[in-house]
Short mmCIF file of C-alpha atoms in Angstrom, two decimals:
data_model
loop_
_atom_site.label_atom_id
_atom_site.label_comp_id
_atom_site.label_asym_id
_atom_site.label_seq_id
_atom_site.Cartn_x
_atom_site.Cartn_y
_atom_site.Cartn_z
CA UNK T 1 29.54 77.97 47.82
CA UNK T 2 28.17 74.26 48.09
CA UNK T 3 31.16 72.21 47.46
CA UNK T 4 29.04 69.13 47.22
CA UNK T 5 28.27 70.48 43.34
CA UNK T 6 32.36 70.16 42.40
CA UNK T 7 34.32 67.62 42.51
CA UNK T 8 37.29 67.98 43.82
CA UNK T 9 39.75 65.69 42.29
CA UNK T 10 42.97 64.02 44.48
CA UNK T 11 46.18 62.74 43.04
CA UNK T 12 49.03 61.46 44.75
CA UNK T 13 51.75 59.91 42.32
CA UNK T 14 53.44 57.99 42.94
CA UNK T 15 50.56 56.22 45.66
CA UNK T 16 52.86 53.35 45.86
CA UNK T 17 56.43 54.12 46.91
CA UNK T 18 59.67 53.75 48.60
CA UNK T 19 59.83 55.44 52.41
CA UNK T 20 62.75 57.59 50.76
CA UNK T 21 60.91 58.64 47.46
CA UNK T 22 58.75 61.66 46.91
CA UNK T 23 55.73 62.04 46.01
CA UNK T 24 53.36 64.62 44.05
CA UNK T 25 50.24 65.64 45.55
CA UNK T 26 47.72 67.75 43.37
CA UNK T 27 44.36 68.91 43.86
CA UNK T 28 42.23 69.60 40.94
CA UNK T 29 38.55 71.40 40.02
CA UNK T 30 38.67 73.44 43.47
CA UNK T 31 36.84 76.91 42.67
CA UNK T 32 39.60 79.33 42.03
CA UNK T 33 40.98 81.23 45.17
CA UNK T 34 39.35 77.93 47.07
CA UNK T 35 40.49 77.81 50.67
CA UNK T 36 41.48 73.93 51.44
CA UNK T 37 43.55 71.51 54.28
CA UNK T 38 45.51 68.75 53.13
CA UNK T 39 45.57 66.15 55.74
CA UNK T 40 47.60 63.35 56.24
CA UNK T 41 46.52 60.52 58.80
CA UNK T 42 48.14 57.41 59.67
CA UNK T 43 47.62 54.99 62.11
CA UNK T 44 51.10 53.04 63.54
CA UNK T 45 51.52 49.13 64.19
CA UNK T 46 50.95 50.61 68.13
CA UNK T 47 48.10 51.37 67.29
CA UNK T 48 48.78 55.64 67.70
CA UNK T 49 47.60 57.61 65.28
CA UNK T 50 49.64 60.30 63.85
CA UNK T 51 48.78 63.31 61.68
CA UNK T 52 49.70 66.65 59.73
CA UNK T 53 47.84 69.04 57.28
CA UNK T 54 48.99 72.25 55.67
CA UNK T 55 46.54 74.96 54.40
CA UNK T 56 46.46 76.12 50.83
CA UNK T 57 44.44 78.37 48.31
CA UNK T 58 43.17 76.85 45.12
CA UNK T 59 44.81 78.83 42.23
CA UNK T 60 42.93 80.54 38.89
CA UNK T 61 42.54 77.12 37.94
CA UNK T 62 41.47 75.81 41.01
CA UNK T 63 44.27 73.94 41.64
CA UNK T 64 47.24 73.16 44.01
CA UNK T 65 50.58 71.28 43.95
CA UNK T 66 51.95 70.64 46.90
CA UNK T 67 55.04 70.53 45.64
CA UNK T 68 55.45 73.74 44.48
CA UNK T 69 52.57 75.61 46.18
CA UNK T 70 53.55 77.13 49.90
CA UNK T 71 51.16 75.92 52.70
CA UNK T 72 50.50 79.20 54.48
CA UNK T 73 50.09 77.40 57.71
CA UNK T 74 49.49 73.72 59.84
CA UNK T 75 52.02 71.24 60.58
CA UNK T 76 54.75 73.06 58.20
CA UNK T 77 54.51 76.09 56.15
CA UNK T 78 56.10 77.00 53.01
CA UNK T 79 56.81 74.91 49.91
CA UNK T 80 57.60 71.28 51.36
CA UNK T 81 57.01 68.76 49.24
CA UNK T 82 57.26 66.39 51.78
CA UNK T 83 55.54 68.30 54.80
CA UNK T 84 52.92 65.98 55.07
CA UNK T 85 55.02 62.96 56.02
CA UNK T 86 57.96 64.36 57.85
CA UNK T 87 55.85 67.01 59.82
CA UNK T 88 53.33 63.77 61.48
CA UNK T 89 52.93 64.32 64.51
CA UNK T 90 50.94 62.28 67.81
CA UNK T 91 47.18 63.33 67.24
CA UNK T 92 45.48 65.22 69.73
CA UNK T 93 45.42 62.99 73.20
CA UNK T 94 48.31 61.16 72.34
CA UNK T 95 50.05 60.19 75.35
CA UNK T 96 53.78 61.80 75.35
CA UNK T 97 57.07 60.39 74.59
CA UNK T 98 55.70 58.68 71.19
CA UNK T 99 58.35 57.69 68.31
CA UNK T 100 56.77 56.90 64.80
CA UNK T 101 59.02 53.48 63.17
CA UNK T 102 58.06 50.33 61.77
CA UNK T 103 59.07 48.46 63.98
CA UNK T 104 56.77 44.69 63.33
CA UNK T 105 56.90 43.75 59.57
CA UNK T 106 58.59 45.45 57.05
CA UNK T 107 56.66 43.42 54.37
CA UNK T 108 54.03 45.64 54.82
CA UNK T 109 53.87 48.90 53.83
CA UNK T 110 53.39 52.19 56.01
CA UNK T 111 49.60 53.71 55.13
CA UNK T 112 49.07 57.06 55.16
CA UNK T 113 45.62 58.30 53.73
CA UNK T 114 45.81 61.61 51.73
CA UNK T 115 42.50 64.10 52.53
CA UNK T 116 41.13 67.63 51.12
CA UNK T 117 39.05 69.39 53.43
CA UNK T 118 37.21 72.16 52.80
CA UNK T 119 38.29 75.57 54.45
CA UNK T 120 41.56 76.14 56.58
CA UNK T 121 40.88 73.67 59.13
CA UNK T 122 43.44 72.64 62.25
CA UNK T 123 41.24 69.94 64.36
CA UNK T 124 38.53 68.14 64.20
CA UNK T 125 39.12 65.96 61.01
CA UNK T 126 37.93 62.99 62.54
CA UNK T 127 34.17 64.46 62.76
CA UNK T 128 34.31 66.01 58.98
CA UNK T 129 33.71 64.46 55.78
CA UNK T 130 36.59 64.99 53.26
CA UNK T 131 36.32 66.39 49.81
CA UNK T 132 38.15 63.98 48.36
CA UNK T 133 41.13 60.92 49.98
CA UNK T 134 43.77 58.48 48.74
CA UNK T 135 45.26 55.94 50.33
CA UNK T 136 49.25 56.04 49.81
CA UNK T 137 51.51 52.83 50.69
CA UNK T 138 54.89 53.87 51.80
CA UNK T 139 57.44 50.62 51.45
CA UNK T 140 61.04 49.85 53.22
CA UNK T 141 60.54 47.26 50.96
CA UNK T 142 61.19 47.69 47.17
CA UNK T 143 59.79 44.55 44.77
CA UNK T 144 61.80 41.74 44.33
CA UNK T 145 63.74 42.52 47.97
CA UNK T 146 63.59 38.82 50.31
CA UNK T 147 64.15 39.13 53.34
CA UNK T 148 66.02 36.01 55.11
CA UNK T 149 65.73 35.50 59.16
CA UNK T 150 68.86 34.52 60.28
CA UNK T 151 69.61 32.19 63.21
CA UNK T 152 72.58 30.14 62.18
CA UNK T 153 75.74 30.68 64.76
CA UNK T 154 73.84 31.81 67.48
CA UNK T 155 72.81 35.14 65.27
CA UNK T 156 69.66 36.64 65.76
CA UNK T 157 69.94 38.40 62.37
CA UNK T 158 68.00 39.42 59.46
CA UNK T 159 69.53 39.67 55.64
CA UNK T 160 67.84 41.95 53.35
CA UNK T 161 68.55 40.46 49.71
CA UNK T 162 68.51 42.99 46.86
CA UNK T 163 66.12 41.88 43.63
CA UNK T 164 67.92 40.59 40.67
CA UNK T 165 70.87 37.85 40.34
CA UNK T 166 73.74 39.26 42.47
CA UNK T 167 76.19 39.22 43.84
CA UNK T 168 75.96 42.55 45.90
CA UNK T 169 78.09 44.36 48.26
CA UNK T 170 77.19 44.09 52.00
CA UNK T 171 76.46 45.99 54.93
CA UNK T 172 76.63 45.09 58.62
CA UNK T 173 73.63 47.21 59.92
CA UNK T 174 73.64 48.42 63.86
CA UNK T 175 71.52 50.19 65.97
CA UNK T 176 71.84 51.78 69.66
CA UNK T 177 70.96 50.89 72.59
CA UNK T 178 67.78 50.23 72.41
CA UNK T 179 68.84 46.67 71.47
CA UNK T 180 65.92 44.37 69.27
CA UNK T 181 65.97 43.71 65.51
CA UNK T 182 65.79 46.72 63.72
CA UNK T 183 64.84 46.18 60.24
CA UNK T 184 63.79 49.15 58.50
CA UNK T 185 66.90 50.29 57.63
CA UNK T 186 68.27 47.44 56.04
CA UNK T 187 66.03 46.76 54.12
CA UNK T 188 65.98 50.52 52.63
CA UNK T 189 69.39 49.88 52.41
CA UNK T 190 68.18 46.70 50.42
CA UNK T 191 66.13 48.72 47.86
CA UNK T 192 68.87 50.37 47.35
CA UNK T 193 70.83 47.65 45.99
CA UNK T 194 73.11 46.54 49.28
CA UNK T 195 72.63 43.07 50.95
CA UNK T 196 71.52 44.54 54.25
CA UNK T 197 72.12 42.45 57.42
CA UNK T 198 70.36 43.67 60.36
CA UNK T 199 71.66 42.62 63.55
CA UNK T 200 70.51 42.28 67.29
CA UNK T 201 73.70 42.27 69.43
CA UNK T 202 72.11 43.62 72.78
CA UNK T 203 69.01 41.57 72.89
CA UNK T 204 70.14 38.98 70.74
CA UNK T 205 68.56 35.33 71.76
CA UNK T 206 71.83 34.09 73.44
CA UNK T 207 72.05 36.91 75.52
CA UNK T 208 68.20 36.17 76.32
CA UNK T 209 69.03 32.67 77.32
CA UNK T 210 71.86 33.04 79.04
CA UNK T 211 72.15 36.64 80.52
CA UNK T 212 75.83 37.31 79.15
CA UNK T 213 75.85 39.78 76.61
CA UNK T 214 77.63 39.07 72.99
CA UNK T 215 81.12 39.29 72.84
CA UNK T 216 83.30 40.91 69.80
CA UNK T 217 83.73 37.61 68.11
CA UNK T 218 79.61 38.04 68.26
CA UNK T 219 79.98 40.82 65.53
CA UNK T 220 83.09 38.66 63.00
CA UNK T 221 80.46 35.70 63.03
CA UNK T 222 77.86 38.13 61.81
CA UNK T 223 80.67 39.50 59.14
CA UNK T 224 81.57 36.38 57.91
CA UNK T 225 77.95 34.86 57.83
CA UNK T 226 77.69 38.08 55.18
CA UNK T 227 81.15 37.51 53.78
CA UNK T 228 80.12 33.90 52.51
CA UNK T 229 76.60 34.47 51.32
CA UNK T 230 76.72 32.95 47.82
CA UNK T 231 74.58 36.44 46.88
CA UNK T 232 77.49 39.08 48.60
CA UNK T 233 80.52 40.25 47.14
CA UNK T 234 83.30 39.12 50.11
CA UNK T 235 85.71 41.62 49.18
CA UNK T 236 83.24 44.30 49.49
CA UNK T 237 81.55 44.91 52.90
CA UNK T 238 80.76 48.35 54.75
CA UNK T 239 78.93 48.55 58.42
CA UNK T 240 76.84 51.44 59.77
CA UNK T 241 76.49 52.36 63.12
CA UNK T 242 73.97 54.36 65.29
CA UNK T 243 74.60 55.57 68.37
CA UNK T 244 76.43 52.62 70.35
CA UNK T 245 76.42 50.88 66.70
CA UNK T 246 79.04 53.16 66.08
CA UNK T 247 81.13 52.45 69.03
CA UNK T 248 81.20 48.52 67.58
CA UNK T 249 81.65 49.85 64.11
CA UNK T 250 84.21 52.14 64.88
CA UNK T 251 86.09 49.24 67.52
CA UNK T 252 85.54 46.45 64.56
CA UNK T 253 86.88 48.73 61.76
CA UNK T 254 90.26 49.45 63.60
CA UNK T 255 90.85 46.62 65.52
CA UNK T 256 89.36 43.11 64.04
CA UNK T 257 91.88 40.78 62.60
CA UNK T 258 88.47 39.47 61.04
CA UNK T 259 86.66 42.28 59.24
CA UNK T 260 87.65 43.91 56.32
CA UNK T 261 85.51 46.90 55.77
CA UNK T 262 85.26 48.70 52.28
CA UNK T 263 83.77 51.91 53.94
CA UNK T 264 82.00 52.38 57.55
CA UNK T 265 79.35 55.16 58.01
CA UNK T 266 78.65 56.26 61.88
CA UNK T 267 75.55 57.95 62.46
CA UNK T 268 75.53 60.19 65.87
CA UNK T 269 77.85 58.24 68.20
CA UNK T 270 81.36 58.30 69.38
CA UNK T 271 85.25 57.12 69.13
CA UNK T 272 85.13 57.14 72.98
CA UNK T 273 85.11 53.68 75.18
CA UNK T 274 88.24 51.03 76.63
CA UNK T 275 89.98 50.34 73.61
CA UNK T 276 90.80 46.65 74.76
CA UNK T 277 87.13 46.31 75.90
CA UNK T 278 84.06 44.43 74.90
CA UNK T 279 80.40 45.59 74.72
CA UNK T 280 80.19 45.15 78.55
CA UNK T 281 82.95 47.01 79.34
CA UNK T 282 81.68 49.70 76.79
CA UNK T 283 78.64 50.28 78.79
CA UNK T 284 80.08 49.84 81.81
CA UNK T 285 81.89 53.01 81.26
CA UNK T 286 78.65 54.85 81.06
CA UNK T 287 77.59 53.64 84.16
CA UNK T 288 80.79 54.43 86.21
CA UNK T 289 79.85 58.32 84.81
CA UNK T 290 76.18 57.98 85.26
CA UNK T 291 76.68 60.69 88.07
CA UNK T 292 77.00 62.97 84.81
CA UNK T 293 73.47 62.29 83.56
CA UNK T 294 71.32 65.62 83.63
CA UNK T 295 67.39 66.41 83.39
CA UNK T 296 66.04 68.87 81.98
CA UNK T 297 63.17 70.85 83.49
CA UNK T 298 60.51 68.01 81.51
CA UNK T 299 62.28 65.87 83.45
CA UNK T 300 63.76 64.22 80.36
CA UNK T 301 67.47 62.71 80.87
CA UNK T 302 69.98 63.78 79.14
CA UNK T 303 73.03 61.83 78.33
CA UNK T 304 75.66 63.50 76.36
CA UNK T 305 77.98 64.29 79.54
CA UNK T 306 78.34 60.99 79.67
CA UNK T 307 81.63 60.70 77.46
CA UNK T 308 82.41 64.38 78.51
CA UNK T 309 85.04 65.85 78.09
CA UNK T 310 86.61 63.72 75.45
CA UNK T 311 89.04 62.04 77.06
CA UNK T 312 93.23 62.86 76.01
CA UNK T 313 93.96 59.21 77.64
CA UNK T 314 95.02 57.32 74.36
CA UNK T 315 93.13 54.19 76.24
CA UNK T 316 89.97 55.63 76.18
CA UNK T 317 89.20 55.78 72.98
CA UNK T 318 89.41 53.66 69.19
CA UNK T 319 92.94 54.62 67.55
CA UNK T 320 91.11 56.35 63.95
CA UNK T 321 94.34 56.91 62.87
CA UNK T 322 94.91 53.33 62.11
CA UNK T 323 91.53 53.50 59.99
CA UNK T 324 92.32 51.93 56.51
CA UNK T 325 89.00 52.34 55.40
CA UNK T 326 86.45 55.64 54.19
CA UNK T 327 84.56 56.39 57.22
CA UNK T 328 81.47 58.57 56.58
CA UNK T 329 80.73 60.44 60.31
CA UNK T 330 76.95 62.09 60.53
CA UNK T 331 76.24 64.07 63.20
CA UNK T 332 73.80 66.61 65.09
CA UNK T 333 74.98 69.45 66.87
CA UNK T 334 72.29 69.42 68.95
CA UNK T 335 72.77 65.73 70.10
CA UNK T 336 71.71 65.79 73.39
CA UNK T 337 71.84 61.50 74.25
CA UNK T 338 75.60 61.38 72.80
CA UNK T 339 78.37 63.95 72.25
CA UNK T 340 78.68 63.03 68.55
CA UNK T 341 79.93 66.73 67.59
CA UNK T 342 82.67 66.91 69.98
CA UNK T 343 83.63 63.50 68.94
CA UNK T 344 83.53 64.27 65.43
CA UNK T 345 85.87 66.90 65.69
CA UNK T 346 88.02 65.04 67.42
CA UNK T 347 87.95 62.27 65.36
CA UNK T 348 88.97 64.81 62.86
CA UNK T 349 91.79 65.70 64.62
CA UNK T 350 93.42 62.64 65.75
CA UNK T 351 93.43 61.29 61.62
CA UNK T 352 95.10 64.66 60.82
CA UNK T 353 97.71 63.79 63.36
CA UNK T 354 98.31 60.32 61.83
CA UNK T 355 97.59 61.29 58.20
CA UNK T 356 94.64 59.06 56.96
CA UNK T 357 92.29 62.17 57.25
CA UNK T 358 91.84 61.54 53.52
CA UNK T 359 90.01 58.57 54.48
CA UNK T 360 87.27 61.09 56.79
CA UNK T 361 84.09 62.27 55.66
CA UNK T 362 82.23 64.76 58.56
CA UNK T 363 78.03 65.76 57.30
CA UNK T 364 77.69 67.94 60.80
CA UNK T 365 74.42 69.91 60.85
CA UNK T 366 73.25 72.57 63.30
CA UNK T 367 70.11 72.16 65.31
CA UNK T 368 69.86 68.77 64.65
CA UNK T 369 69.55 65.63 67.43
CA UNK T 370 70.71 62.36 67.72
CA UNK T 371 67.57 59.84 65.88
CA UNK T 372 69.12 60.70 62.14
CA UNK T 373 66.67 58.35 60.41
CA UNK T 374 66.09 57.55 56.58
CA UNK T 375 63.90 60.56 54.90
CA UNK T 376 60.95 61.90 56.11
CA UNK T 377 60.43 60.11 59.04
CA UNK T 378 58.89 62.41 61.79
CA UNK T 379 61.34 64.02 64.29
CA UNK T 380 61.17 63.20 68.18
CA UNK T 381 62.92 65.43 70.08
CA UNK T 382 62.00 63.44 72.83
CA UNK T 383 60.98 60.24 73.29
CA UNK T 384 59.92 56.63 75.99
CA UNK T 385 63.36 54.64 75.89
CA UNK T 386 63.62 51.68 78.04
CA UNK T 387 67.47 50.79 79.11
CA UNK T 388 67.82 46.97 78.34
CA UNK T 389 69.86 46.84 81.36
CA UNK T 390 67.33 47.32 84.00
CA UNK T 391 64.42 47.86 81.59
CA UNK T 392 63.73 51.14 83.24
CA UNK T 393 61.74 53.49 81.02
CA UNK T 394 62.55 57.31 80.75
CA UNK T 395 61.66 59.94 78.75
CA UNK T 396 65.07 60.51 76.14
CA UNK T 397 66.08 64.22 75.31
CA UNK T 398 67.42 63.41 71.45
CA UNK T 399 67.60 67.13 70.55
CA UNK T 400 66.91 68.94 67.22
CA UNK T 401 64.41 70.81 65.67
CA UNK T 402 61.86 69.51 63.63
CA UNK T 403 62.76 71.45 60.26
CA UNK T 404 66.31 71.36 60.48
CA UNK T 405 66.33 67.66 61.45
CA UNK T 406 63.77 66.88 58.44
CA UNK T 407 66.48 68.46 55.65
CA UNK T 408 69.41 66.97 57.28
CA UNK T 409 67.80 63.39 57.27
CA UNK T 410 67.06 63.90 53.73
CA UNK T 411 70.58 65.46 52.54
CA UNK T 412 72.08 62.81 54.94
CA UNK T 413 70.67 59.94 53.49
CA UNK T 414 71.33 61.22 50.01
CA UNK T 415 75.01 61.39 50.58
CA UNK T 416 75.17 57.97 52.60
CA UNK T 417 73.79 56.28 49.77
CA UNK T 418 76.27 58.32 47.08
CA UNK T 419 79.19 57.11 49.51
CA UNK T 420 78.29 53.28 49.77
CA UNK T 421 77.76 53.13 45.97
CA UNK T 422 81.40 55.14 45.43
CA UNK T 423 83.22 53.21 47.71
CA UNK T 424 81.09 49.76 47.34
CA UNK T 425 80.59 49.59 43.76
CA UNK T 426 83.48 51.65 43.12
CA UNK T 427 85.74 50.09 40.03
CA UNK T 428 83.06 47.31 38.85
CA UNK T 429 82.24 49.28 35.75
CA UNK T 430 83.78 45.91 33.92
CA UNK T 431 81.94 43.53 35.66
CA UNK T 432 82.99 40.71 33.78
CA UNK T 433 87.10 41.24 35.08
CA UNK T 434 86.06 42.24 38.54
CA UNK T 435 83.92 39.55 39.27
CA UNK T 436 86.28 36.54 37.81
CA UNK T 437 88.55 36.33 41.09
CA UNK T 438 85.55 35.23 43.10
#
């Protein structure tokens, strides 16, 4: 049949959106039992382009939901709302070890263009014309969010404002070691109604300039900075952690005479490091085990032996059971950079022991690896990472498998967000009284 005679109709709603929203995708006035590709396409800040398509058959209407009609094969397969985004994947040609984040400006959206293509099609979508094509924006970004560089204290720092009057509850937001300022999370986080500060602590400008890195008092200027924002509520402060973030998170949490946390949440990391120590020390200790670093038959390193086996030494590792506040943990078990299961559990363990276990949350999910990102962001289960200490690049083992890891960063993200509003907006139902100490 000459499908230049129907027009095939394209819908995605909504085509403007948060990273973390869904979306519906239909395609209407396809001849019923109409063989068709959906194909997403989007081209990153690096300039890689990334796709994934799933095949469906038009129904006695000649339509299809993606939402609720399975894709019988492609990128995913099944009924996944959200295949098209979370299965992306490097486009034929690609060179390896590519990670898909927004990593310049987080004013901008993330474009991903929406096509139908005629017949069950896996390549070649560059050389065929589409039936029909949208262009979706994708925002960390929500209206009304501002985002404010900060420099003041020798910070290299970036608050993520919420939209409206204020004041909010904050968030100290760390990455891994990776180092840079990572923004996309914060301001999420941001959209989500949190003051968001995102922080550089291993390639901060100071350390730049000088070659020292950032001591701890580095991290209780960044609280306070937060703490005495005329927009935050002071009493009511959380910090995430990922990867070495939660090493500082979990180190600030239990021993800062400074911070004050209302909640932490520590995404794929560990309790283990010299409890009197400061980020040097911290990864100093991984490279006095180095020895324990493994490669796969790829040739990509992994790291997880590093902190193995947990150590019994009480100086090894952050006392949790002096932990006053919630503490969310989320972990893979198939974390292959950092031991974030075993630590987990033993985290677990050592907060039984001292009774503040009430305090523990533990999301642990199988076949999943260490990058647990906000929704629908593609899985790497292997990656380029460059070690800011020598600036040597390697190819990272994460772990995970692409389905598994897509759900838990979606269920994940969910509960994180349930948490920080429980235990950050928790009791300000009267705003008026809770708000008149400040």
């Amino acid at each position: 049949m000459d499908m230049k005679q129907c027009c095939v109709k394209l819908s995605v709603q909504p085509s403007r959106g948060l990273m973390d929203e869904k979306f519906i995708i239909l395609v209407q006035n396809a001849p019923p039992g109409f063989q068709l590709t959906v194909h997403a396409l989007h081209k990153c800040e690096d300039g890689h382009s990334w796709e994934a398509f799933g095949h469906y058959t038009a129904n006695a209407t000649g339509t299809v939901n993606v939402s609720e009609d399975p894709s019988l094969g492609g990128t995913y397969s099944g009924v996944e709302p959200m295949g098209l985004l979370w299965s992306l994947r490097p486009v034929p040609g690609s060179k390896p070890g590519l990670r898909m984040r927004k990593m310049k400006d987080v004013q901008t959206p993330m474009e991903v263009t929406i096509s139908v293509y005629q017949g069950h099609r896996t390549e070649g979508f560059v050389d065929q014309v589409p039936l029909a094509g949208v262009v979706v924006e994708r925002w960390y970004m929500a209206p009304g969010v501002r985002r404010v560089p900060i420099t003041e204290d020798g910070l290299t720092a970036t608050l993520f404002l919420p939209s409206g009057p204020g004041p909010f509850p904050g968030l100290l937001d760390l990455w891994g070691g990776g180092g840079k300022l990572v923004e996309y999370r914060s301001a999420l986080l941001a959209s989500h109604g949190i003051a968001s500060l995102a922080l550089d602590y291993l390639t901060p400008k100071i350390t730049m300039e000088t070659g020292k890195l950032v001591d701890n008092q580095y991290f209780e200027t960044a609280y306070r900075v937060l703490q005495q924002h005329p927009q935050v509520l002071g009493s009511r402060i959380a910090m995430m952690g990922l990867s070495l973030g939660t090493s500082v998170t979990l180190k600030m949490a239990v021993y800062s005479q400074v911070i004050k946390l209302s909640c932490a949440v520590c995404i794929s990391g560990s309790h283990v490091q010299p409890i009197d120590g400061s980020l040097e020390q911290i990864l100093g200790c991984f490279n006095e085990n180095a020895s324990k670093t493994r490669f796969n038959e790829e040739n990509q390193v992994i790291w997880r032996d590093l902190l193995l086996p947990i150590p019994t030494d009480p100086t090894l590792k952050v006392d949790v059971g002096r932990l006053q506040c919630p503490l969310l943990l989320v972990v893979g078990e198939d974390d292959q950079n950092w031991p974030a299961y075993e630590s987990a559990m033993d985290i677990k363990e050592m907060m039984e022991r001292a009774g503040n276990s009430h305090l523990l949350t533990v999301l642990a999910y199988p076949n999943v690896g260490h990058l647990i990102e906000p929704p629908y962001t593609p899985h790497a289960r292997a990656s380029t990472f460059k070690t800011v200490g020598t600036g040597q690049k390697l190819m990272a083992l994460w772990g995970g498998e692409t389905v598994a890891h897509s759900r838990a960063q979606e269920d994940a993200w969910r509960k994180t967000l349930v948490f920080l509003r429980e235990n950050l907006y928790g009791g300000m139902n009267s705003v008026a009284t809770s708000f008149s100490h400040l």
